[in-house]
N, CA and C of each residue as an Amber inpcrd file, in Angstrom:
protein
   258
 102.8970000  78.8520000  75.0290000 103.1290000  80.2850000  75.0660000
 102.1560000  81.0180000  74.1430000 101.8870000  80.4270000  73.0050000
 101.0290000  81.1400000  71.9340000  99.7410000  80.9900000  72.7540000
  98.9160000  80.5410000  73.6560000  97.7690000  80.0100000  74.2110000
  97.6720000  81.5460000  75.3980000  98.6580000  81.6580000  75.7610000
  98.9190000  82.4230000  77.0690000  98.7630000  84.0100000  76.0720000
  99.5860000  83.9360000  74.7850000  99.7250000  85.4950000  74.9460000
  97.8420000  86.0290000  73.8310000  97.3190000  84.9050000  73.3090000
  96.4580000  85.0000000  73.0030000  95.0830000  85.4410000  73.6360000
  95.8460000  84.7460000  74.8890000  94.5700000  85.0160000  76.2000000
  94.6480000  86.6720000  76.8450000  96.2030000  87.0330000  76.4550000
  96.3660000  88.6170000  76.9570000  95.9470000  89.2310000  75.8550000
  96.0800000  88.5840000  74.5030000  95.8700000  89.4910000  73.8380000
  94.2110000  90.2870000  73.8200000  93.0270000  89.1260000  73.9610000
  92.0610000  88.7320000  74.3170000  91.5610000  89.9170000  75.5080000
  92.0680000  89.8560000  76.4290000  91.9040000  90.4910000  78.1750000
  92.4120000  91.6890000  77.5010000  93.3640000  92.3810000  77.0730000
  93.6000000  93.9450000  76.5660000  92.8580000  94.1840000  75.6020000
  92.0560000  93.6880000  74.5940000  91.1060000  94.3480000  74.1460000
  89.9310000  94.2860000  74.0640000  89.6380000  93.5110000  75.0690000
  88.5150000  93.3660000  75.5200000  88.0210000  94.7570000  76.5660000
  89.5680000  94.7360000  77.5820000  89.5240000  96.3130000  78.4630000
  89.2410000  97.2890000  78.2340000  89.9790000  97.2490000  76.6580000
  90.7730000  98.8740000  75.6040000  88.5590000  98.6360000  75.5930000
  88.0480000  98.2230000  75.1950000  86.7500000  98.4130000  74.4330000
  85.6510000  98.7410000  75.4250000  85.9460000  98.1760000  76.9570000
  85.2100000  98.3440000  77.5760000  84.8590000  99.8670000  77.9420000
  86.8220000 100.3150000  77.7300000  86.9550000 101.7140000  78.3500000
  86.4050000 102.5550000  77.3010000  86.0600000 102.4800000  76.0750000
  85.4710000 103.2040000  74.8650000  83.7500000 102.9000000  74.9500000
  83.3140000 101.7560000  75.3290000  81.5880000 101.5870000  75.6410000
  81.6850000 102.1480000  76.6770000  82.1330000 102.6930000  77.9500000
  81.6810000 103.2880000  79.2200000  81.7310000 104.6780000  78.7830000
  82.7740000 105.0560000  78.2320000  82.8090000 106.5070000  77.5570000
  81.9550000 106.7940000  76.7840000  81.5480000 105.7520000  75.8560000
  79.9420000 106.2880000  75.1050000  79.0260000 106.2230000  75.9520000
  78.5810000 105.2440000  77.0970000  77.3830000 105.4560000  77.7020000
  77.4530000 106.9160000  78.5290000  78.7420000 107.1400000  79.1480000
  78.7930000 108.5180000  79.4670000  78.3160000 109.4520000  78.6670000
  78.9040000 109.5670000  77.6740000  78.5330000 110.4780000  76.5100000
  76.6080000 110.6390000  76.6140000  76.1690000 109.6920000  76.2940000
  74.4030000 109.3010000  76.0990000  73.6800000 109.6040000  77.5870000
  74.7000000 109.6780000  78.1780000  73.4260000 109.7590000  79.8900000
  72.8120000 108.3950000  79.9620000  73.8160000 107.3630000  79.8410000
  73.0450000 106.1080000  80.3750000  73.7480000 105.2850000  81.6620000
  73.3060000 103.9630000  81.5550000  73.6140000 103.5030000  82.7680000
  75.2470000 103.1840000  82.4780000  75.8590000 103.3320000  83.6130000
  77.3990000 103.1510000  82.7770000  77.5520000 101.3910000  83.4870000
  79.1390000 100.9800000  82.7800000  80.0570000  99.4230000  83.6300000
  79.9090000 100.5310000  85.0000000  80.3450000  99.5130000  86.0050000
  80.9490000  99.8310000  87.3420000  82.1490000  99.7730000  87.0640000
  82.9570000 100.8320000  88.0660000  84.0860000 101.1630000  88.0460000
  85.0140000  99.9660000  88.5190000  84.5170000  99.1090000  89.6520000
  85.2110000  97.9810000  89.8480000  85.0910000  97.0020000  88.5310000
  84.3780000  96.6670000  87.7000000  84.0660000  96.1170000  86.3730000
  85.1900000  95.9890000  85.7790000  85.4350000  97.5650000  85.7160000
  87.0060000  97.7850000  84.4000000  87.8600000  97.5180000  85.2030000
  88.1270000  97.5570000  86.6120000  89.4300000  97.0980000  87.3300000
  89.9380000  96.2540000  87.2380000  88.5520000  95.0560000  87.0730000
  88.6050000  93.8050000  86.9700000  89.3750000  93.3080000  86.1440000
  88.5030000  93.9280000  85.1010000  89.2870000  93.6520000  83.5780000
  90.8730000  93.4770000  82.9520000  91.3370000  95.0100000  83.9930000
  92.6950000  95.1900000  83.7440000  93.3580000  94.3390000  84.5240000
  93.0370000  93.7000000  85.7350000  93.9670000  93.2890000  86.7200000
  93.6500000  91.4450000  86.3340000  92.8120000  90.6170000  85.0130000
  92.7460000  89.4040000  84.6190000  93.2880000  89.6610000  83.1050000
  94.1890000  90.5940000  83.6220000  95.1120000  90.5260000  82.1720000
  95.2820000  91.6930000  81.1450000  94.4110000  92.5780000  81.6340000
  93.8140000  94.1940000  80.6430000  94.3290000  95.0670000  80.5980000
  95.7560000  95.3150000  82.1440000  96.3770000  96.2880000  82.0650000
  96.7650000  97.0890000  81.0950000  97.5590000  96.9090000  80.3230000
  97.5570000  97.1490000  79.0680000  96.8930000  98.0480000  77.8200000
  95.5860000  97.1610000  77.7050000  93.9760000  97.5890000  76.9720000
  93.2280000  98.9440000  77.8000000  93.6690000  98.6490000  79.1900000
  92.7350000  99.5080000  79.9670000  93.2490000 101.1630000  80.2550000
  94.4210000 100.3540000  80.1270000  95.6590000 101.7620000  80.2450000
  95.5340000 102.5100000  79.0770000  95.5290000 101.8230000  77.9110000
  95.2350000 102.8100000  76.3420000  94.0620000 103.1860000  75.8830000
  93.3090000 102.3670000  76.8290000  92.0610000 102.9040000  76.4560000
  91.3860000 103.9540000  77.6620000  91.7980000 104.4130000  78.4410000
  91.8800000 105.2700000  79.6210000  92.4030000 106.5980000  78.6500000
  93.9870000 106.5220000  78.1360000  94.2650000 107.3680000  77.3210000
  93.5570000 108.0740000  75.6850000  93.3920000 107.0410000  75.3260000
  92.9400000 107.4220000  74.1910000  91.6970000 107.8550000  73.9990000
  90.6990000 107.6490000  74.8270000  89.4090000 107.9730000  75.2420000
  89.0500000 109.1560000  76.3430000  90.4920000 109.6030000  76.8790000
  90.6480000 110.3060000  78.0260000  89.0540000 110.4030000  78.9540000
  89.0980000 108.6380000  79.3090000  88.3830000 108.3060000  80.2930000
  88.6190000 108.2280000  81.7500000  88.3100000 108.3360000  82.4410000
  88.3090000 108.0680000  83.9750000  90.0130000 108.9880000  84.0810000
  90.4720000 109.7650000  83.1860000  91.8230000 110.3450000  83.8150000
  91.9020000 111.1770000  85.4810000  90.7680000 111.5340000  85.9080000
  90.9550000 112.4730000  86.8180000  90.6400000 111.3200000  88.3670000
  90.4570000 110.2420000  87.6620000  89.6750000 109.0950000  89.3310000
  91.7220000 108.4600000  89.3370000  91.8150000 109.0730000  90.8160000
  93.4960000 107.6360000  91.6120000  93.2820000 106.5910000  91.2150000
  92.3000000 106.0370000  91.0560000  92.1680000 104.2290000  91.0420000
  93.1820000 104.3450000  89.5660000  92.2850000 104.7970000  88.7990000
  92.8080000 104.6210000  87.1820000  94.0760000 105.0750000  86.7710000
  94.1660000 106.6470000  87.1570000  95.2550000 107.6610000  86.5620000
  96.8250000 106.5690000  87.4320000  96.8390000 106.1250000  88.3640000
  97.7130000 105.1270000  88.7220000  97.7920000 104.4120000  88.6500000
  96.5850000 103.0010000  89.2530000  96.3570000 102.2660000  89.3470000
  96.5500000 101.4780000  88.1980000  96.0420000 101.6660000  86.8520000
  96.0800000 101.1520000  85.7000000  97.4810000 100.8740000  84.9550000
  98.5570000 102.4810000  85.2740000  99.7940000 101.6450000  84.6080000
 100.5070000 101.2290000  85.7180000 100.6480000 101.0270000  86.5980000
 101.4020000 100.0670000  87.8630000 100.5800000  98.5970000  87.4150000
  99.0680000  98.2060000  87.0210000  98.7410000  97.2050000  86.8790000
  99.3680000  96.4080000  84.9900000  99.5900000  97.6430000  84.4950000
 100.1950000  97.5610000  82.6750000 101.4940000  96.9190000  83.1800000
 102.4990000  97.5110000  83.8690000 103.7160000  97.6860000  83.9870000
 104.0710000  96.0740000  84.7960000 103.1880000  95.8240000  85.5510000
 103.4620000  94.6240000  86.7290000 103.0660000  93.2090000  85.3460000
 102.3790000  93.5570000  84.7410000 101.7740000  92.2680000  83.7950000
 103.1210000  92.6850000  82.8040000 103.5480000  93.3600000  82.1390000
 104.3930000  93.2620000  81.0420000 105.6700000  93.0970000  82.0400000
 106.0510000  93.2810000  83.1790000 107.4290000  92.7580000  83.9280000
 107.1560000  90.7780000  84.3850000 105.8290000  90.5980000  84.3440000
 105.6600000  89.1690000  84.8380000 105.6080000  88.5310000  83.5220000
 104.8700000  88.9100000  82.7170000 105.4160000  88.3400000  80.6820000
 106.4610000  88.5760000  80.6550000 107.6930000  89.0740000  80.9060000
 109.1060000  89.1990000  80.3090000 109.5630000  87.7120000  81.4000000
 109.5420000  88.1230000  82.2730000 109.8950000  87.1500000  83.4170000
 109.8980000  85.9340000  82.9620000 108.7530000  85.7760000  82.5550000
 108.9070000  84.1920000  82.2820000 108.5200000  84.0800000  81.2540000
 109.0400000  84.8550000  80.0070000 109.0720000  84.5280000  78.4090000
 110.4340000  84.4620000  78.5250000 111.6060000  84.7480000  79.3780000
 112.9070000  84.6710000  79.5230000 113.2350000  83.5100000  79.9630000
């Protein structure tokens, strides 16, 4: 179990950071991640990271993929960790 939540812990802030470097390259006018990139991220465990870092960066809030997509993908990973930490 410690192996597993290490690996989420890992995948959410790895997301949370990605979503703060895409927001700076925005910021700079450079080349940004692809938007499927960070999806990725959240949906091999990032939900979570990607979701707070969406918020806290008030990144990608105005794109469906994210403004939904991200906490239905938070919400489905922390109902499948309870599941079977029970």
């Amino acid at each position: 179990m410690t192996v597993l939540l290490s690996l989420l812990f890992a995948a959410n802030t790895l997301a949370f950071l990605a979503m703060w470097w895409d927001k700076r390259l925005a910021r700079l006018d450079r080349r940004r991640i692809p938007e499927n990139t960070l999806l990725l991220f959240a949906l091999c465990g990032g939900g979570v990271g990607g979701w707070l870092g969406m918020k806290q960066f008030r990144h990608k809030t105005q794109h469906w993929r994210f403004s939904l997509g991200l906490p239905v993908i938070a919400l489905l990973q922390i109902g499948l960790l309870a599941y079977f930490m029970i």
